[in-house]
Short mmCIF file of N, CA and C in Angstrom, two decimals:
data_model
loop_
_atom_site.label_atom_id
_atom_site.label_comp_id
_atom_site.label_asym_id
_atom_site.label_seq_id
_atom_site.Cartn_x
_atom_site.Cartn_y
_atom_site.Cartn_z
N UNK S 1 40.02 198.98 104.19
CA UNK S 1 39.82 200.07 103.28
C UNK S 1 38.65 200.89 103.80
N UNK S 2 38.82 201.95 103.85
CA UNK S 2 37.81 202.99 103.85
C UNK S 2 37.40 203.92 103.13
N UNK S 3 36.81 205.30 104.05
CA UNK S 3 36.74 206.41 102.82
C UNK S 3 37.48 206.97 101.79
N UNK S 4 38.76 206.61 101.77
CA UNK S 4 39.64 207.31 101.22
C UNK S 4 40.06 206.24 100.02
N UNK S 5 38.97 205.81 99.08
CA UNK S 5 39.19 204.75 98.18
C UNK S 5 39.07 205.73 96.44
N UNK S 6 39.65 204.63 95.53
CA UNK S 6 39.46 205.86 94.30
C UNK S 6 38.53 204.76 93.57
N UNK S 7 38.05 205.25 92.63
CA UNK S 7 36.94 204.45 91.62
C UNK S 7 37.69 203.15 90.66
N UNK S 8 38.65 203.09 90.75
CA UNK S 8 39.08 202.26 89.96
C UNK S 8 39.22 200.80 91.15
N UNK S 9 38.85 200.88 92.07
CA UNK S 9 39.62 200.17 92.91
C UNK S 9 38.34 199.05 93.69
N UNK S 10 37.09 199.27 92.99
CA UNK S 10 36.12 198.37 93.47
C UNK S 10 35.78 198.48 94.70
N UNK S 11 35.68 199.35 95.94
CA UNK S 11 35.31 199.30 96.98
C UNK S 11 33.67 198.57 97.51
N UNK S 12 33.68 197.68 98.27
CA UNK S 12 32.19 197.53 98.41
C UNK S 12 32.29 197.44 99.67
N UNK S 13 31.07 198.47 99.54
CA UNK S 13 29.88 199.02 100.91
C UNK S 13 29.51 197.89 101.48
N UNK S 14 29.56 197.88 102.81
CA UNK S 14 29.21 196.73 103.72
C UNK S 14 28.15 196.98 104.86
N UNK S 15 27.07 196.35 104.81
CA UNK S 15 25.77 196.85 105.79
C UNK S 15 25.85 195.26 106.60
N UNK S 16 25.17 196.03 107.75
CA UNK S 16 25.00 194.98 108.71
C UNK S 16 23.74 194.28 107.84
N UNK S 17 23.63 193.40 109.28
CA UNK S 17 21.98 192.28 108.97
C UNK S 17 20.96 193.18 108.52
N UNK S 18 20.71 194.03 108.73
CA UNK S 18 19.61 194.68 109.26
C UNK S 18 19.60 195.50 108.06
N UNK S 19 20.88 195.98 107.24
CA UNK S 19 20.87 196.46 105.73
C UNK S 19 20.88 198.20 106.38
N UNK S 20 21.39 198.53 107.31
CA UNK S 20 22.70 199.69 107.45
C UNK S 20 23.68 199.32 107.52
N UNK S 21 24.45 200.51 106.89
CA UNK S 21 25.99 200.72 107.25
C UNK S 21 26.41 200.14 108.36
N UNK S 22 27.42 199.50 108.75
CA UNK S 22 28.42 199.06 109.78
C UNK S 22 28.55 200.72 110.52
N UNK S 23 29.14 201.51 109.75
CA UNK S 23 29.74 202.98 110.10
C UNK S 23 29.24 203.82 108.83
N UNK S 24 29.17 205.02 109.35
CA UNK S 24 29.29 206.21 108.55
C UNK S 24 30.43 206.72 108.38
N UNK S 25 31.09 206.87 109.12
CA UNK S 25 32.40 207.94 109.38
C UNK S 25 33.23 207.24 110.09
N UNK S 26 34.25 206.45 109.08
CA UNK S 26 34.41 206.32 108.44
C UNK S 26 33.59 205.36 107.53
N UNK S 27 32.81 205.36 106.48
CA UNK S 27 32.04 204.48 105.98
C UNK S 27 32.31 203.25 105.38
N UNK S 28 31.76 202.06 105.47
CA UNK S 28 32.33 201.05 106.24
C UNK S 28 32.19 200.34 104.74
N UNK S 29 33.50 200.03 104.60
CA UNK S 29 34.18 199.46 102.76
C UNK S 29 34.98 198.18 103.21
N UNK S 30 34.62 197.63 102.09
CA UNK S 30 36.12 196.55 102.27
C UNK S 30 36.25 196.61 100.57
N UNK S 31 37.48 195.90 100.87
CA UNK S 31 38.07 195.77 99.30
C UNK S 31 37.68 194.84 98.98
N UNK S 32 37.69 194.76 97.48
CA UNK S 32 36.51 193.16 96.25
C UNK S 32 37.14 192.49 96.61
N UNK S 33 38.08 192.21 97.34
CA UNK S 33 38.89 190.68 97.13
C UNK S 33 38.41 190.34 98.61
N UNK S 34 37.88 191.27 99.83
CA UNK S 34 37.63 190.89 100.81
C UNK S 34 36.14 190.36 101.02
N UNK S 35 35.97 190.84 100.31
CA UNK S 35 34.06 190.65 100.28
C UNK S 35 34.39 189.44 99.64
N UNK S 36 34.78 189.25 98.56
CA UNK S 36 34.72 187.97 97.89
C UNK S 36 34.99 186.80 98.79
N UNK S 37 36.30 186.87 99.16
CA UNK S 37 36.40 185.78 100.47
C UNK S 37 35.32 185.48 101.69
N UNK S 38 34.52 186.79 101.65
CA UNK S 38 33.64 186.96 102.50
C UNK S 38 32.53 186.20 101.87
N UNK S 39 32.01 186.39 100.82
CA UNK S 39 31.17 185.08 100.15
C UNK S 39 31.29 183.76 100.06
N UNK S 40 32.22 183.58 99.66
CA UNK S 40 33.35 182.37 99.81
C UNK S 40 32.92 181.76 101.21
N UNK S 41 33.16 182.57 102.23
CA UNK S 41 33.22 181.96 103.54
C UNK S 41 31.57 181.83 104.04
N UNK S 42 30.70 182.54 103.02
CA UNK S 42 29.41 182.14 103.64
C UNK S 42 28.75 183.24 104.36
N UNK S 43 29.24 184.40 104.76
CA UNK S 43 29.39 185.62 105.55
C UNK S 43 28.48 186.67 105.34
N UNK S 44 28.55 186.75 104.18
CA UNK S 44 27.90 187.70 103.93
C UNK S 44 26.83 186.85 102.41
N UNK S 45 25.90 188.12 102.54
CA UNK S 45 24.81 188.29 101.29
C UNK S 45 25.36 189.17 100.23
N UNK S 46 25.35 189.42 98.72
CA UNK S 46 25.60 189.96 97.44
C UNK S 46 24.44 190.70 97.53
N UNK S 47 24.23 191.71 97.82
CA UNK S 47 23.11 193.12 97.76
C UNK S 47 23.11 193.63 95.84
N UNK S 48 24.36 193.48 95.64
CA UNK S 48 24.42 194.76 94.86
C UNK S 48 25.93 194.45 93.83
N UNK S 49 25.86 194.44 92.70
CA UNK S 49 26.87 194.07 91.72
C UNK S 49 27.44 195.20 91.48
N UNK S 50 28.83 195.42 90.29
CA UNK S 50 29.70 196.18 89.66
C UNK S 50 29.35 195.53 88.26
N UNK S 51 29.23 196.58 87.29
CA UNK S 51 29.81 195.56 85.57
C UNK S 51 30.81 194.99 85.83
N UNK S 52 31.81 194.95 86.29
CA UNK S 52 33.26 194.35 86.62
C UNK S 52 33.13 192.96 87.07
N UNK S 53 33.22 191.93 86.13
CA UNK S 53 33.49 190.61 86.88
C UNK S 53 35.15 190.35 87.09
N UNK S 54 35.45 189.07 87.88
CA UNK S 54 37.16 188.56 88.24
C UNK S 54 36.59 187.00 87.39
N UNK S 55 37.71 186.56 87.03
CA UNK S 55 36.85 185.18 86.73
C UNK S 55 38.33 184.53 86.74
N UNK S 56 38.41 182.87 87.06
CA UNK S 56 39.04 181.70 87.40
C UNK S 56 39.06 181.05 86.11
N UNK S 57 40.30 179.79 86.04
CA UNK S 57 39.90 179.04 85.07
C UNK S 57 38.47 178.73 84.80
N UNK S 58 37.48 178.05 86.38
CA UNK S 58 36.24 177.52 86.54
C UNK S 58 35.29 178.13 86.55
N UNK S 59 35.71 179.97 87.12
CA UNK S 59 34.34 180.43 87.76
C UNK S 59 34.58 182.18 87.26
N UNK S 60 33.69 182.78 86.78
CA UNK S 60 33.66 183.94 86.38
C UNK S 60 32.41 184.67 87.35
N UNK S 61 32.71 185.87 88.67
CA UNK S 61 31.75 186.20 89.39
C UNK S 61 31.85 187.75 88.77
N UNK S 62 30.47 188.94 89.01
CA UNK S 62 30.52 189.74 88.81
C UNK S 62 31.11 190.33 90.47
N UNK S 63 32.08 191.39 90.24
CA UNK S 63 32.04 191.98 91.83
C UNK S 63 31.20 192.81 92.52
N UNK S 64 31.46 192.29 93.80
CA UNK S 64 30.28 192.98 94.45
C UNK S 64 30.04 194.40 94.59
N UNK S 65 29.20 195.21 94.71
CA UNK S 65 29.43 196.78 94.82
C UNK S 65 28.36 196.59 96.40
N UNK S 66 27.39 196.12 97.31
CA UNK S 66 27.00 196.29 98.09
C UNK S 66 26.90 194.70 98.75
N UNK S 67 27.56 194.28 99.79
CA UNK S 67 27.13 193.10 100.91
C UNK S 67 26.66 193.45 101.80
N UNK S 68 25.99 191.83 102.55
CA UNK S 68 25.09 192.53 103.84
C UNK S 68 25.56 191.54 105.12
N UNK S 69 25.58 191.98 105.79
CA UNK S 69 26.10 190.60 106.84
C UNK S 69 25.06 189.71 106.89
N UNK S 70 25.32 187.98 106.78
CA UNK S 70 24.42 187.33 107.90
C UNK S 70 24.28 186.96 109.01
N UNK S 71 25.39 187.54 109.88
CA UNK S 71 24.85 188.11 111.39
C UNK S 71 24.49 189.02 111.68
N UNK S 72 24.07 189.74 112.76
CA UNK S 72 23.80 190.87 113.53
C UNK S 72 24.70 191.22 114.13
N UNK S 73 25.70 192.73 113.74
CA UNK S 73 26.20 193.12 114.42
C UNK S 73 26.09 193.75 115.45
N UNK S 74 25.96 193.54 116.91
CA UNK S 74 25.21 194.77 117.82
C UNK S 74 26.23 195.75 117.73
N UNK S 75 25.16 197.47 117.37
CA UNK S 75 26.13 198.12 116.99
C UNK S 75 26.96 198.83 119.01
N UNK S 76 27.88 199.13 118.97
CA UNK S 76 28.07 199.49 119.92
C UNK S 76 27.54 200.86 120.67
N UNK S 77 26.95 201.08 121.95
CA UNK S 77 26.00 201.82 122.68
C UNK S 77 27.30 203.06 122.71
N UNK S 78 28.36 202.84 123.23
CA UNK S 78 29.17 203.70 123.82
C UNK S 78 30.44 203.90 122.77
N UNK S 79 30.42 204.70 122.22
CA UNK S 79 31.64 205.43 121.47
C UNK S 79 32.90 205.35 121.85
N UNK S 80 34.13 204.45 121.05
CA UNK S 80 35.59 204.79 121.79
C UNK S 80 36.09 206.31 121.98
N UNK S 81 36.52 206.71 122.96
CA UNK S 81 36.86 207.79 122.79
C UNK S 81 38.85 207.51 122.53
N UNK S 82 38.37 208.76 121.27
CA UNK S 82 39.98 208.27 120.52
C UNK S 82 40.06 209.60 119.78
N UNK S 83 41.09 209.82 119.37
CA UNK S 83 41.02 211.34 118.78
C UNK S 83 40.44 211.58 117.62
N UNK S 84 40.31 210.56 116.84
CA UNK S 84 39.14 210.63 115.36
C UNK S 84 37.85 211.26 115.90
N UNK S 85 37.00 210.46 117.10
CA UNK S 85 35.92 210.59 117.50
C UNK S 85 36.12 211.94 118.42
N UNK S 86 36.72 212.60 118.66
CA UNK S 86 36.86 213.91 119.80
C UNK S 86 36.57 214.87 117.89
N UNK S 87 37.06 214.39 116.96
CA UNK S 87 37.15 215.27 116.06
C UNK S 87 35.87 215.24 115.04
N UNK S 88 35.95 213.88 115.57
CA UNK S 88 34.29 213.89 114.63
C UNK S 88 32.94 214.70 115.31
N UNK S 89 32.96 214.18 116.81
CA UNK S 89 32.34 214.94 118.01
C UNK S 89 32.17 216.56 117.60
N UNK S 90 33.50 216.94 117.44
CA UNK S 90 33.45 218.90 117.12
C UNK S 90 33.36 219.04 115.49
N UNK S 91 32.97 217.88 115.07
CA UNK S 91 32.96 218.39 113.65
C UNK S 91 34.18 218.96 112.49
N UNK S 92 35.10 218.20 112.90
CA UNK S 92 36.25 218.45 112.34
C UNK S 92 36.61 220.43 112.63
N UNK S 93 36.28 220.56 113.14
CA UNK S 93 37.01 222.25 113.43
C UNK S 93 37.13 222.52 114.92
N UNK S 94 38.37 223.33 114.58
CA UNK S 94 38.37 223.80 116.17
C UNK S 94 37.57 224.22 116.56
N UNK S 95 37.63 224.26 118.12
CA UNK S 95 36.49 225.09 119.28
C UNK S 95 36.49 226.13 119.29
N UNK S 96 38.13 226.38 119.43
CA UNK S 96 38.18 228.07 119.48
C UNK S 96 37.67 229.06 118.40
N UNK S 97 38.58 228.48 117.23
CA UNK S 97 38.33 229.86 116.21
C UNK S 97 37.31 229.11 115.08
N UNK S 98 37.17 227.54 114.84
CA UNK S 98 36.65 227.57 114.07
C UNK S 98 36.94 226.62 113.05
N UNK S 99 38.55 226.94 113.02
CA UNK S 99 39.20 226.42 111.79
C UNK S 99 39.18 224.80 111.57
N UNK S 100 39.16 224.53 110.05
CA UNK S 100 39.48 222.94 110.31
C UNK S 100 40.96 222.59 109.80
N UNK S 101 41.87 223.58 109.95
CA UNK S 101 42.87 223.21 109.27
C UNK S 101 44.12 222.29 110.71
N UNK S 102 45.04 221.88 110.77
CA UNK S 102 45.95 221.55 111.01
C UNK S 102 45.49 221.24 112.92
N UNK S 103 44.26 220.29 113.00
CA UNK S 103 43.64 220.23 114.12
C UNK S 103 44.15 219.08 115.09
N UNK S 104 44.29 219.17 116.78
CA UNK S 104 45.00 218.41 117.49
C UNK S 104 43.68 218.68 118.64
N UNK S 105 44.24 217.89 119.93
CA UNK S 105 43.06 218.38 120.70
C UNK S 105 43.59 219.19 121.60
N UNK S 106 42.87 219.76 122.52
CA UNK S 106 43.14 220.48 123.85
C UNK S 106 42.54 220.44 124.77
N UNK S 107 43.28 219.85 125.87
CA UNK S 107 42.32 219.67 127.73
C UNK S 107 41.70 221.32 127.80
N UNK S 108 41.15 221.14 128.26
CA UNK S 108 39.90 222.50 128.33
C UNK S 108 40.76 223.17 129.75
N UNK S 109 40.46 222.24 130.86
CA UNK S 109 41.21 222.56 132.22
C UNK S 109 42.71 221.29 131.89
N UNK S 110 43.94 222.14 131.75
CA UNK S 110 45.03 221.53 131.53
C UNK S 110 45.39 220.39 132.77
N UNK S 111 46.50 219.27 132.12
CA UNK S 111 45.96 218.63 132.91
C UNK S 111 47.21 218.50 133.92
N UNK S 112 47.90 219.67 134.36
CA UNK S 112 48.58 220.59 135.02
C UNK S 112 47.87 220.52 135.90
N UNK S 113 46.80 221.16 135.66
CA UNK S 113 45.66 221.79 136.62
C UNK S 113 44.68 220.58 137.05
N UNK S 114 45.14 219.70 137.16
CA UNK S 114 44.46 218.47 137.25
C UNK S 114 43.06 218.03 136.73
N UNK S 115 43.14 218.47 134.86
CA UNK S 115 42.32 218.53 134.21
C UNK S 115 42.41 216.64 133.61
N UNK S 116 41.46 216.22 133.35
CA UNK S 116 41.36 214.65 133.08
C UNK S 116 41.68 214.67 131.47
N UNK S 117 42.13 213.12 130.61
CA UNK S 117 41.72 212.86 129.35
C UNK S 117 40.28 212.38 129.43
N UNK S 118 39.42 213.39 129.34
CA UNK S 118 38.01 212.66 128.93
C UNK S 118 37.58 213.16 128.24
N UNK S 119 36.16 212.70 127.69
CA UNK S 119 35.46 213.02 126.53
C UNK S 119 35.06 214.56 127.35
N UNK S 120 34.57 214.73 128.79
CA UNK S 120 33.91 216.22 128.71
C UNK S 120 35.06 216.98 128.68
N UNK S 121 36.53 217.10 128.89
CA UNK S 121 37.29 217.67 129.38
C UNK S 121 38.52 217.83 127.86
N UNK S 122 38.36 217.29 126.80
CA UNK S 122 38.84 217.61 125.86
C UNK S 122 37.92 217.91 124.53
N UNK S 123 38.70 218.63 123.74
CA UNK S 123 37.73 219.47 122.49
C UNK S 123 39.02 219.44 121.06
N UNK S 124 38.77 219.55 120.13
CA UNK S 124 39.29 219.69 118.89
C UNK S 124 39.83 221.25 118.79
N UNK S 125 41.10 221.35 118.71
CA UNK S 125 41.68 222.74 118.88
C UNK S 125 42.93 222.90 116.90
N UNK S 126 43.20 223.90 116.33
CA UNK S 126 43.84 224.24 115.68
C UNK S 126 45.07 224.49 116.65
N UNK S 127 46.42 224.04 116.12
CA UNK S 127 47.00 224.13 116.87
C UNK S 127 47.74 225.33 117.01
N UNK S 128 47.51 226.95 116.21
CA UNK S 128 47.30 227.95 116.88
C UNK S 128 47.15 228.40 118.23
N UNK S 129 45.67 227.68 118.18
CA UNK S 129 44.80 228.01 119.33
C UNK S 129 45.39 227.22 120.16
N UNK S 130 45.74 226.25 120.15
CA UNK S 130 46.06 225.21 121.30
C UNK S 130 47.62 225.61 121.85
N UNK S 131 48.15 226.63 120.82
CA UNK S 131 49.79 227.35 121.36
C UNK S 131 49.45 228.50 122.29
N UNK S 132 48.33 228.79 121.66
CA UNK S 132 48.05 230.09 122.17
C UNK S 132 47.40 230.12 123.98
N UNK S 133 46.42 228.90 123.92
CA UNK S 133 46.13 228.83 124.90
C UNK S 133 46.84 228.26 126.30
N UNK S 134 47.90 227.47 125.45
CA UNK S 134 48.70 226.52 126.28
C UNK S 134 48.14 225.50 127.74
N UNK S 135 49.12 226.27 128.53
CA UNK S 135 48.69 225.68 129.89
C UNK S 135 47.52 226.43 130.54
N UNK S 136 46.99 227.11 130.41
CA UNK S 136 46.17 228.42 131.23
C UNK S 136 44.32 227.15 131.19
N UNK S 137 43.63 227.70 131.82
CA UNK S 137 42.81 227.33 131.79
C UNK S 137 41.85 228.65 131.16
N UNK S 138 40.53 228.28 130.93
CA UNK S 138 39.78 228.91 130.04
C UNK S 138 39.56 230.87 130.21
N UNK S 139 39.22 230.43 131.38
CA UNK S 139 38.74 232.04 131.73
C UNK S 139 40.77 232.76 131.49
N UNK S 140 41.45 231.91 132.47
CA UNK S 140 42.66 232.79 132.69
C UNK S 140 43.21 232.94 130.97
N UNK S 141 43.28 231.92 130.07
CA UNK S 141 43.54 232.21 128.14
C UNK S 141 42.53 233.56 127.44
N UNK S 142 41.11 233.23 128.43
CA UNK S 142 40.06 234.18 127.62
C UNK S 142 39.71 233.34 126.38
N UNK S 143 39.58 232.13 126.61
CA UNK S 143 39.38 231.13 125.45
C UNK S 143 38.20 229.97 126.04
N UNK S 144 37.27 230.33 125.36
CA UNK S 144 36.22 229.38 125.88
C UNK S 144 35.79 228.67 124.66
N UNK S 145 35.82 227.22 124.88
CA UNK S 145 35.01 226.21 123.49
C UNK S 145 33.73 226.99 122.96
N UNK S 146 33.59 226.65 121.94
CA UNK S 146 32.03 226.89 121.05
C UNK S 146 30.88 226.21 121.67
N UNK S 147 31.19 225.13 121.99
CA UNK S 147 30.16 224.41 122.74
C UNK S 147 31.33 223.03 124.04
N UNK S 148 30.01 222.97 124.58
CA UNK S 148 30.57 222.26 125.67
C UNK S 148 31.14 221.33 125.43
N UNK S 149 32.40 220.37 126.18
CA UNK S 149 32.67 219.02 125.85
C UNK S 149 31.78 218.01 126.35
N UNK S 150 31.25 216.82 125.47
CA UNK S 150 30.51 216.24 126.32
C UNK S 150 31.04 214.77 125.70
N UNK S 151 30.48 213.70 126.21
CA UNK S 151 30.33 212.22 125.46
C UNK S 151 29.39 212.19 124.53
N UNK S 152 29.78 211.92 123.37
CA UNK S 152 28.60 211.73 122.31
C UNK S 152 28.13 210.59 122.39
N UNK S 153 26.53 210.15 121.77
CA UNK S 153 26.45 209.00 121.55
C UNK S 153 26.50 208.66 120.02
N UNK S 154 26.63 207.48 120.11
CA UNK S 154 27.01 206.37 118.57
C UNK S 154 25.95 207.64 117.68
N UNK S 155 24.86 207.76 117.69
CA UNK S 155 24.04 208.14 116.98
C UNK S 155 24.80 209.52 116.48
N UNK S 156 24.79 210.11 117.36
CA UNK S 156 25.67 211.93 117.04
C UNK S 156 27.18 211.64 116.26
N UNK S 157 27.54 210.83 116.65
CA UNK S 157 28.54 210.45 115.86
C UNK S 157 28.45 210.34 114.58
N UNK S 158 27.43 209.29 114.13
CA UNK S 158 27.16 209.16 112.91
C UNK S 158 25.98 210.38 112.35
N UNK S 159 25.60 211.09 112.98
CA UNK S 159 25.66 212.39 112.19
C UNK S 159 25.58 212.89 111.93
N UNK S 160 27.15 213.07 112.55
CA UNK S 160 28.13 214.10 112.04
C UNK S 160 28.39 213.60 111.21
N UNK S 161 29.01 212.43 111.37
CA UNK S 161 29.64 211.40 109.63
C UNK S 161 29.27 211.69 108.73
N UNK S 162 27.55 212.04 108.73
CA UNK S 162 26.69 212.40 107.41
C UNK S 162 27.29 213.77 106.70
N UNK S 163 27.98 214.44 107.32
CA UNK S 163 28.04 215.87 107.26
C UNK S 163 29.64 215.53 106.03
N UNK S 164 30.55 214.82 106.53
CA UNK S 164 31.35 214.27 105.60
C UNK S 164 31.19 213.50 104.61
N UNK S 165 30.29 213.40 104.00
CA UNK S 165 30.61 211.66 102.46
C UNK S 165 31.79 212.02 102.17
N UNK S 166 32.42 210.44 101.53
CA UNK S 166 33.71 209.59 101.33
C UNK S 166 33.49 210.48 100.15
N UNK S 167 35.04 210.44 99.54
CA UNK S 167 35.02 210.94 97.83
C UNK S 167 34.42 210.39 96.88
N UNK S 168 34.26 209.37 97.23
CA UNK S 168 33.79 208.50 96.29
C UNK S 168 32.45 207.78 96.11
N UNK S 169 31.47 207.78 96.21
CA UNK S 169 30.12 207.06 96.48
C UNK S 169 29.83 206.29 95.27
N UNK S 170 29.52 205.33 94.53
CA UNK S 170 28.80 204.29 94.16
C UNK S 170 27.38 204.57 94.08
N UNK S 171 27.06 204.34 93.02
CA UNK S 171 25.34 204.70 92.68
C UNK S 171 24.92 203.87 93.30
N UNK S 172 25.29 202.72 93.18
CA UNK S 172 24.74 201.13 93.72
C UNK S 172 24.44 201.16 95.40
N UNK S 173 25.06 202.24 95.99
CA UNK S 173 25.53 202.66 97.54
C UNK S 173 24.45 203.22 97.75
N UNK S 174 23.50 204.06 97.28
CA UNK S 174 22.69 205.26 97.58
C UNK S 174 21.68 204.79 98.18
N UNK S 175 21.16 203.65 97.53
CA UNK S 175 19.84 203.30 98.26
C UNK S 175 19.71 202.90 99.83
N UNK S 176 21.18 202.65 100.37
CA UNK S 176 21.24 201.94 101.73
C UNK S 176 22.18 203.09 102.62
N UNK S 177 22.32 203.87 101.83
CA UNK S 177 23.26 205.44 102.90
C UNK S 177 22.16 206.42 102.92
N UNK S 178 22.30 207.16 104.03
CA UNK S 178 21.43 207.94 104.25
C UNK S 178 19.86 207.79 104.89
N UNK S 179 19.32 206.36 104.90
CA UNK S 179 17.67 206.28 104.44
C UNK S 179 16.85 206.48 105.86
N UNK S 180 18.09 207.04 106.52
CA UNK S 180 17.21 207.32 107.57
C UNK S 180 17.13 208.99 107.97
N UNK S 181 17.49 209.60 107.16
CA UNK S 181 17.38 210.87 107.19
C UNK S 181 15.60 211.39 106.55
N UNK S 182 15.50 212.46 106.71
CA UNK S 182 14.22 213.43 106.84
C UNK S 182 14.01 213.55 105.38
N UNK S 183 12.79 213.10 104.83
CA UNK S 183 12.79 213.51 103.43
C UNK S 183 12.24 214.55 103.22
N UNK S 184 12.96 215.57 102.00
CA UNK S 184 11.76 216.97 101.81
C UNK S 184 10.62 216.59 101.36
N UNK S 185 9.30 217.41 101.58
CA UNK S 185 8.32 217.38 100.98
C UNK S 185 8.26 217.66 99.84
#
């Protein structure tokens, strides 16, 4: 389960050892019945309750609204590159015009033109733009990205993530999202 959870449905926020998020983007949920097993198994720490208990003939627990791992996850240095992350990278909108609607990617130098699948060599395109530009390469379309393609790291990744919150956030969530951002004076 991820961002795309509704309020009725108990989602709990899952932080590493260290008491961040696993992920931002997508922000990193499991469902009550998974966390629970996850207690069960010893796994995790109970951060953070719901009024909502489940209860057994024997055992009545409140559910969790925040766990924490008791391992250390090392978070990973190097970003998969996958088309979520090319889109998270450009910020959910195309290069060309902008748009975030109906978005796919596009080789910058086609790969016709013996343009590569890589992180510098592809960008988040509307697929307008990506008809429009087709096979041509940049100068010959007259279509140049907004900004360069590059490899992001984990960090830029997440955020951008920031720039999206899930529909749904949890009061109980607030204290452990975000806390590393800039506070106003």
């Amino acid at each position: 389960m991820n961002a795309h959870v509704s309020q009725g449905s108990w989602p709990v926020l899952v932080l590493n050892a260290d008491f961040r998020p696993l992920s931002y983007y997508p922000l990193s949920l499991w469902s009550w019945q998974d966390a629970i097993k996850a207690v069960f198994l010893d796994r995790v720490n109970i951060v953070a309750h719901y009024d909502q208990a489940v209860r057994s003939p024997t055992l009545e627990m409140q559910l969790p609204s925040v766990v924490s791992l008791k391992s250390f996850v090392k978070p990973t240095t190097h970003p998969a590159f996958t088309r979520f992350n090319v889109f998270l990278r450009d910020r959910f909108a195309c290069q060309y015009c902008g748009s975030p609607e109906d978005l796919t990617f596009d080789h910058i130098i086609p790969r016709s033109k013996g343009g590569q699948t890589t992180w510098e060599n592809v960008v988040a395109a509307c697929s307008p733009c990506n008809l429009r530009k087709g096979n041509l390469t940049p100068a010959q379309a007259r279509m140049f990205p907004r900004q360069s393609a590059f490899a992001p790291t984990v960090h830029q990744l997440h955020r951008n993530g920031r720039l999206f919150p899930p529909n749904y956030l949890h009061d109980s969530w607030l204290d452990y999202l975000y806390w590393d951002t800039e506070l106003d004076p």
